[in-house]
PDB file of C-alpha atoms in Angstrom:
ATOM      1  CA  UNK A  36       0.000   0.000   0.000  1.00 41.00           C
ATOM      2  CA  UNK A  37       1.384   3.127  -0.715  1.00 44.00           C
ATOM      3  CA  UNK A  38      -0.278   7.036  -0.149  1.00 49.00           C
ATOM      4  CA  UNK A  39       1.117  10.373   0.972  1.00 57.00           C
ATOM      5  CA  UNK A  40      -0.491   9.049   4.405  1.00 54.00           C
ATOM      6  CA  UNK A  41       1.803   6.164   5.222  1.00 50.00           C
ATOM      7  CA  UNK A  42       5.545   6.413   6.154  1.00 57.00           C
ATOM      8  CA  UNK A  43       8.225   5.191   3.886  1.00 60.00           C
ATOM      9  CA  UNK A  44       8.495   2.001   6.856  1.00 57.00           C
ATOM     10  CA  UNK A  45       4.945   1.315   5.881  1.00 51.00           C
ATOM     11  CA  UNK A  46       2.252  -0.132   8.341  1.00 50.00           C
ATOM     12  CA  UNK A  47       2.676  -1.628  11.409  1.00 56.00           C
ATOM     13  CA  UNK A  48       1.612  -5.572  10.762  1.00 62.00           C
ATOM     14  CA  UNK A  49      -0.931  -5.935  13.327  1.00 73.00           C
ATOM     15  CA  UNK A  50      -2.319  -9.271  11.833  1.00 85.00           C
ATOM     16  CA  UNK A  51      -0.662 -12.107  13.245  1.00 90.00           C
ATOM     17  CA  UNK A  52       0.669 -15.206  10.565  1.00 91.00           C
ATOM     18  CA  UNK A  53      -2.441 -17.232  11.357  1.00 94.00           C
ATOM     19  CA  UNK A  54      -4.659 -14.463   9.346  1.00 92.00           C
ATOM     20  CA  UNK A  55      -2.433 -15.567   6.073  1.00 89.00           C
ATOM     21  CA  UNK A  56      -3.721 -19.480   6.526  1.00 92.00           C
ATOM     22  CA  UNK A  57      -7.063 -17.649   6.716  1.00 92.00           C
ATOM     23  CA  UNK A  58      -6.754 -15.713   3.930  1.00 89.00           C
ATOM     24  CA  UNK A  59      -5.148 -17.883   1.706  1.00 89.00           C
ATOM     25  CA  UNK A  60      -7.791 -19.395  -0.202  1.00 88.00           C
ATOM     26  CA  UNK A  61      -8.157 -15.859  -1.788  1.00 87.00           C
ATOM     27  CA  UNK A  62      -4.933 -15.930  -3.272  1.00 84.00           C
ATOM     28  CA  UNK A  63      -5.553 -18.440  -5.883  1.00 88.00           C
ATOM     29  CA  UNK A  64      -8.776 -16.329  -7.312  1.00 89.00           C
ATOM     30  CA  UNK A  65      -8.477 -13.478  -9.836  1.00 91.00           C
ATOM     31  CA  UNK A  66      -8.093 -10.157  -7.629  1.00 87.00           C
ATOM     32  CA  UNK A  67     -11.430  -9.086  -9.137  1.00 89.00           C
ATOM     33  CA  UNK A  68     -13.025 -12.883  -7.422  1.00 92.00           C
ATOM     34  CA  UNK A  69     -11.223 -12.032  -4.234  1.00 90.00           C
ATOM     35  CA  UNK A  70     -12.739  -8.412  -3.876  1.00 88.00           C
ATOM     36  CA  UNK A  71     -16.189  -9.996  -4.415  1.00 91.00           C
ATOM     37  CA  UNK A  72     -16.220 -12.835  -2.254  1.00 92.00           C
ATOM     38  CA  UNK A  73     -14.373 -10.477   0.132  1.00 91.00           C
ATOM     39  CA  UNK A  74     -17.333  -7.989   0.121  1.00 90.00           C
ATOM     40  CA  UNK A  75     -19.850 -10.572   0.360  1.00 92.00           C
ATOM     41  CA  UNK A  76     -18.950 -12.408   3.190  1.00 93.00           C
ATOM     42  CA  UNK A  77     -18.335  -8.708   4.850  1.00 92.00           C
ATOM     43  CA  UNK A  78     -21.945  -8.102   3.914  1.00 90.00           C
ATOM     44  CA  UNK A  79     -23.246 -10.978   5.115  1.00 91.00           C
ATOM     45  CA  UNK A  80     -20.911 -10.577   8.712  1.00 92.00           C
ATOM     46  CA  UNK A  81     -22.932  -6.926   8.743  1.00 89.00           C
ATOM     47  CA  UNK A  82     -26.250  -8.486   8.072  1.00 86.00           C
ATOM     48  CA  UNK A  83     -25.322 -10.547  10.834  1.00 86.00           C
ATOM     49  CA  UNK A  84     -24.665  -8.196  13.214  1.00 86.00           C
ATOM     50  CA  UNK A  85     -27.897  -6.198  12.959  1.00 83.00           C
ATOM     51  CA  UNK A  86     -29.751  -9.309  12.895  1.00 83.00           C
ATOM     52  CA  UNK A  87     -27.798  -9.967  16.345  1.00 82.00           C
ATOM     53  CA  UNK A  88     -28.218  -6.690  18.007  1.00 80.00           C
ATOM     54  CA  UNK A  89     -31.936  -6.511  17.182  1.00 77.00           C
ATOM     55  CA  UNK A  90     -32.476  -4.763  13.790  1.00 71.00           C
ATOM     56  CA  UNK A  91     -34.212  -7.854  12.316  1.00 66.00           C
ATOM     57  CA  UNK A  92     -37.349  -7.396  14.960  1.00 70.00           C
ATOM     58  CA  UNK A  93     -37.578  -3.992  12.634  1.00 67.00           C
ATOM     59  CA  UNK A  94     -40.259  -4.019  10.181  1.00 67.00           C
ATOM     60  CA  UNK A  95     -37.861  -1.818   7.510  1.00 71.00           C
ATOM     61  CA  UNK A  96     -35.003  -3.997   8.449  1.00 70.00           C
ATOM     62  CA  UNK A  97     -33.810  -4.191   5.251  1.00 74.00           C
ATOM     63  CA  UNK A  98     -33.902  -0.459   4.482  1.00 78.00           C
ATOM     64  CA  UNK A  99     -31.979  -0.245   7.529  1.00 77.00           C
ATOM     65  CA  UNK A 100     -29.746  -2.686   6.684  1.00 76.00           C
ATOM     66  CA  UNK A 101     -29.191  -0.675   2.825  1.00 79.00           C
ATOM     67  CA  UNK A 102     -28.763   2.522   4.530  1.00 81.00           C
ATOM     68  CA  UNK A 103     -25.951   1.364   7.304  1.00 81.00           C
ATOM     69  CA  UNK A 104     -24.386  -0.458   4.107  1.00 79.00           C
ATOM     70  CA  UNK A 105     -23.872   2.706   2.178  1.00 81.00           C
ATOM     71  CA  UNK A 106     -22.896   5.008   5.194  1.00 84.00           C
ATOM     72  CA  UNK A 107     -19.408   6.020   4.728  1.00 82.00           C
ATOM     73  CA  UNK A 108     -17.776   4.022   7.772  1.00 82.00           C
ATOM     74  CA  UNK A 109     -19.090   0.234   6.171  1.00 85.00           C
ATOM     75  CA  UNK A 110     -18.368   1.656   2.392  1.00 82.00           C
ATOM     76  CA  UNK A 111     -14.437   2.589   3.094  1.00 81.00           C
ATOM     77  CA  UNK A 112     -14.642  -0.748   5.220  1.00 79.00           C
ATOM     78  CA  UNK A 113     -15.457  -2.252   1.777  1.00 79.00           C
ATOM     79  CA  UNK A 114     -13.105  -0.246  -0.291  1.00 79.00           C
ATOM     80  CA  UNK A 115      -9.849  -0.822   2.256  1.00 78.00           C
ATOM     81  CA  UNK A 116     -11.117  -4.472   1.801  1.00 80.00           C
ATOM     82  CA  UNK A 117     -10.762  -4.402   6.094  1.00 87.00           C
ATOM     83  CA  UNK A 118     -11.508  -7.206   8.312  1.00 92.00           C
ATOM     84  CA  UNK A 119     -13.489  -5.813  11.342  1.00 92.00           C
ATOM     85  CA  UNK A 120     -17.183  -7.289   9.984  1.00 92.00           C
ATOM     86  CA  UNK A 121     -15.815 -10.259  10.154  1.00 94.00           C
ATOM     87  CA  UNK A 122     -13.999 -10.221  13.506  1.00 96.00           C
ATOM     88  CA  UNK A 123     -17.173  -8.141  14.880  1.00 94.00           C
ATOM     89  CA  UNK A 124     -19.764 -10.859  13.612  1.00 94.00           C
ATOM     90  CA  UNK A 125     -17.301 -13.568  15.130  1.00 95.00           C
ATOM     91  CA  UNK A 126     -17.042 -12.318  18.694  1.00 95.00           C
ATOM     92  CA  UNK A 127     -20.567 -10.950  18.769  1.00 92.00           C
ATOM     93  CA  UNK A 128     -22.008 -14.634  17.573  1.00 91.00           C
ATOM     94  CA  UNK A 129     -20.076 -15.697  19.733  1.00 93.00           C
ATOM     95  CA  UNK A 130     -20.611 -13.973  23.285  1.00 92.00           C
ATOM     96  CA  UNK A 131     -24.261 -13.349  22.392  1.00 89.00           C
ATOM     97  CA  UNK A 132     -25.814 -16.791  20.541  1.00 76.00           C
ATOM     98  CA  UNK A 133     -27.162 -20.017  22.440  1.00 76.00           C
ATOM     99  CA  UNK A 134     -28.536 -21.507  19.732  1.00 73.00           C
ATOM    100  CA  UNK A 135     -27.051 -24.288  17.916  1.00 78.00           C
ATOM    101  CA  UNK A 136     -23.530 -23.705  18.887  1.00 83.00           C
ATOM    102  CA  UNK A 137     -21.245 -25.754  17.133  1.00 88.00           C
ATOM    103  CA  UNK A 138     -18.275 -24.670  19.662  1.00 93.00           C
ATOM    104  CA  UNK A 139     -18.144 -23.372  23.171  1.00 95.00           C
ATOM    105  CA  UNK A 140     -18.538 -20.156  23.819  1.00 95.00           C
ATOM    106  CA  UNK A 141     -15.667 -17.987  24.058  1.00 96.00           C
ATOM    107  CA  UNK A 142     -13.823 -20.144  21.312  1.00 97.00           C
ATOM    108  CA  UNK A 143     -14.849 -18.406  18.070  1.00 96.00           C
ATOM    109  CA  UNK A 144     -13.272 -14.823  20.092  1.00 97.00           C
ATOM    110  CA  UNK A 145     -10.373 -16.122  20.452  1.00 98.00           C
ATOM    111  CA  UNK A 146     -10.348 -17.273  17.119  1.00 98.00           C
ATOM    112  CA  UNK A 147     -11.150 -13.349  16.098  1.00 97.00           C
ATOM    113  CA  UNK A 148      -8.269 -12.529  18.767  1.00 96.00           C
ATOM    114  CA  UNK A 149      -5.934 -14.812  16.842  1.00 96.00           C
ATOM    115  CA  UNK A 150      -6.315 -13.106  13.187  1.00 95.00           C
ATOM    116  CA  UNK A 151      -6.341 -10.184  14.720  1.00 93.00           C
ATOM    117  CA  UNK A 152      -5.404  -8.616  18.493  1.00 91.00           C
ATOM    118  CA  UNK A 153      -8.107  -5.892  18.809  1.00 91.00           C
ATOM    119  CA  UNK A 154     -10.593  -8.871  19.678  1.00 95.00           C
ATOM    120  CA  UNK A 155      -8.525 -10.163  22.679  1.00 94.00           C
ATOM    121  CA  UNK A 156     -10.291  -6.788  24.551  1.00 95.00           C
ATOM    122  CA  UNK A 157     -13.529  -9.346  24.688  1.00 95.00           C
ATOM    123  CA  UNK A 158     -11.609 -12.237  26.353  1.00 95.00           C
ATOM    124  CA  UNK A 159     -10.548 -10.166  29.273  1.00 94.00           C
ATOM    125  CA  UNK A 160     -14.678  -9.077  29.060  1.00 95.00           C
ATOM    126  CA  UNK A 161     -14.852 -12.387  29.879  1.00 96.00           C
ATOM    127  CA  UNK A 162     -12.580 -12.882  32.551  1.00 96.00           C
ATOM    128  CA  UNK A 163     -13.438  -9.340  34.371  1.00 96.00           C
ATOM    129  CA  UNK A 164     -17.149 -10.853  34.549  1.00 96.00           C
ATOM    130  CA  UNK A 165     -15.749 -14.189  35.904  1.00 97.00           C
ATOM    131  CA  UNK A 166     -17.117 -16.256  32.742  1.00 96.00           C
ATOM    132  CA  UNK A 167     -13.955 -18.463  33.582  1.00 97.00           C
ATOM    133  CA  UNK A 168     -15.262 -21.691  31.194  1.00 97.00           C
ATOM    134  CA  UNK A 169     -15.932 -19.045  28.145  1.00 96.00           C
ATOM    135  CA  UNK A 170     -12.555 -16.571  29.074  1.00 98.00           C
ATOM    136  CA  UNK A 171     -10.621 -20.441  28.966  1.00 98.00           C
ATOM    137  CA  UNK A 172     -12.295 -21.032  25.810  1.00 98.00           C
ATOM    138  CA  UNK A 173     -11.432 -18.033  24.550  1.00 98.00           C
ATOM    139  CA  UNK A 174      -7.945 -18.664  25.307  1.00 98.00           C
ATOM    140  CA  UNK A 175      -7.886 -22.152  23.507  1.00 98.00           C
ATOM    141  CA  UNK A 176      -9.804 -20.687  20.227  1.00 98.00           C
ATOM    142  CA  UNK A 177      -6.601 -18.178  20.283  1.00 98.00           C
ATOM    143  CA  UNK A 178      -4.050 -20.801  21.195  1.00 98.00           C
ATOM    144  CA  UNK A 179      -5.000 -23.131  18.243  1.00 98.00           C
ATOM    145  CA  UNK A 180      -4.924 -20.136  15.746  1.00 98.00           C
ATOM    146  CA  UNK A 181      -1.440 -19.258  16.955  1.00 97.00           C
ATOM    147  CA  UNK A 182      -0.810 -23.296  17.008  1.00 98.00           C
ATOM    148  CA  UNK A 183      -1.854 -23.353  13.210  1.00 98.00           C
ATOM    149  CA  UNK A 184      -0.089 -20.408  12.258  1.00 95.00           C
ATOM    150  CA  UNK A 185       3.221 -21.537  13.554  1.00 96.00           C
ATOM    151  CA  UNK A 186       2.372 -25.220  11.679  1.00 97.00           C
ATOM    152  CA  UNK A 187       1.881 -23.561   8.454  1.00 95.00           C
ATOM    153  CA  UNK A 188       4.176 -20.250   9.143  1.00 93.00           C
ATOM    154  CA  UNK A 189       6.823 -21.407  12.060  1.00 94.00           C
ATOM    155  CA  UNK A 190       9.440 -18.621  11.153  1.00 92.00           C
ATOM    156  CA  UNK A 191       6.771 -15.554  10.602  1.00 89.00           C
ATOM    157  CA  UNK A 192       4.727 -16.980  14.078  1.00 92.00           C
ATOM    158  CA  UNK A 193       7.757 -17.085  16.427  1.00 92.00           C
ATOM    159  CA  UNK A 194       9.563 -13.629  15.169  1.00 88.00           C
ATOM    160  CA  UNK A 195       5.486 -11.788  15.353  1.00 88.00           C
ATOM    161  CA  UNK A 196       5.224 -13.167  18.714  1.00 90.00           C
ATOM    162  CA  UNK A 197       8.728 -12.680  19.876  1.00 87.00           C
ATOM    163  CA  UNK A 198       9.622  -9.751  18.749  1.00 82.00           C
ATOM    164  CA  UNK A 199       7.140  -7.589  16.308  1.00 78.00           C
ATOM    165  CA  UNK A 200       4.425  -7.513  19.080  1.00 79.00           C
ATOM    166  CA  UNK A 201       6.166  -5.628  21.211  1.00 76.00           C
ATOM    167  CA  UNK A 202       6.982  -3.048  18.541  1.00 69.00           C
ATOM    168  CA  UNK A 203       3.421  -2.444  17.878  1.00 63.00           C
ATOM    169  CA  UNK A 204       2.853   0.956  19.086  1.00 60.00           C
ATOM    170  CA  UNK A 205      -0.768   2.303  20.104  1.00 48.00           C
TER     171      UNK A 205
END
């Protein structure tokens, strides 16, 4: 990425190598396939989310749902092709659905935590209001991401963890 914005250094890589097994399938797609399965799953992660804090009890849900899409926070989400839908949808599926969970609570977070750090803030939620099964859950779903990122990225997992973490500033 390059602008008038970003230092000659770059940006500070605040994904951690388990995010690259994740996003890998992409790779192998025409950039134009990418973008668009990209954007959908984002869409659907933002459907998701209203549906999860309430919106679809909302008669003109869908309206709603077209006018939050086309606000100018979720469109530059969709043109900077960011991940924070996704991580969002994850952690609030997660911490806020009974329903016909497939894993424990507190496992897909840390899963979110492990592609990228900003969703660890909901694991210490977790421990603060002494949900100690779902905060240990948490740290397992983050664990195995870390766990399959070193498998598939040993090098890039142990120098991110050793040493670029604790160059990340702010």
């Amino acid at each position: 990425i390059y602008s008038n914005y970003i230092s000659d250094d770059g940006l500070p890589f605040v994904y951690t190598p388990f995010t690259l097994v994740v996003l890998k399938p992409l790779i192998i797609l025409p950039p134009e396939l990418s973008w668009f399965f990209w954007s959908l799953i984002s869409s659907f992660s933002l459907y998701e989310l209203l549906k999860i804090s309430g919106v679809d009890k909302f008669q003109s849900r869908h309206i709603l749902f077209i006018l939050i899409y086309g606000s100018s926070i979720i469109s530059q989400h969709f043109v900077f092709g960011q991940i924070n839908l996704i991580l969002a949808a994850l952690c609030f599926y997660d911490l806020t659905s009974s329903d016909g969970r497939v894993v424990p609570k507190g496992f897909l977070t840390g899963v979110a935590a492990g592609i990228k750090l900003t969703p660890a803030i909901f694991t210490l939620y977790l421990l603060i209001n002494r949900q100690y099964k779902e905060f240990m859950w948490s740290l397992a779903g983050f664990t195995a991401s870390v766990v399959i990122g070193f498998i598939f990225y040993p090098a890039s997992t142990v120098s991110y963890f050793g040493k670029e973490i604790f160059g990340l500033s702010g």
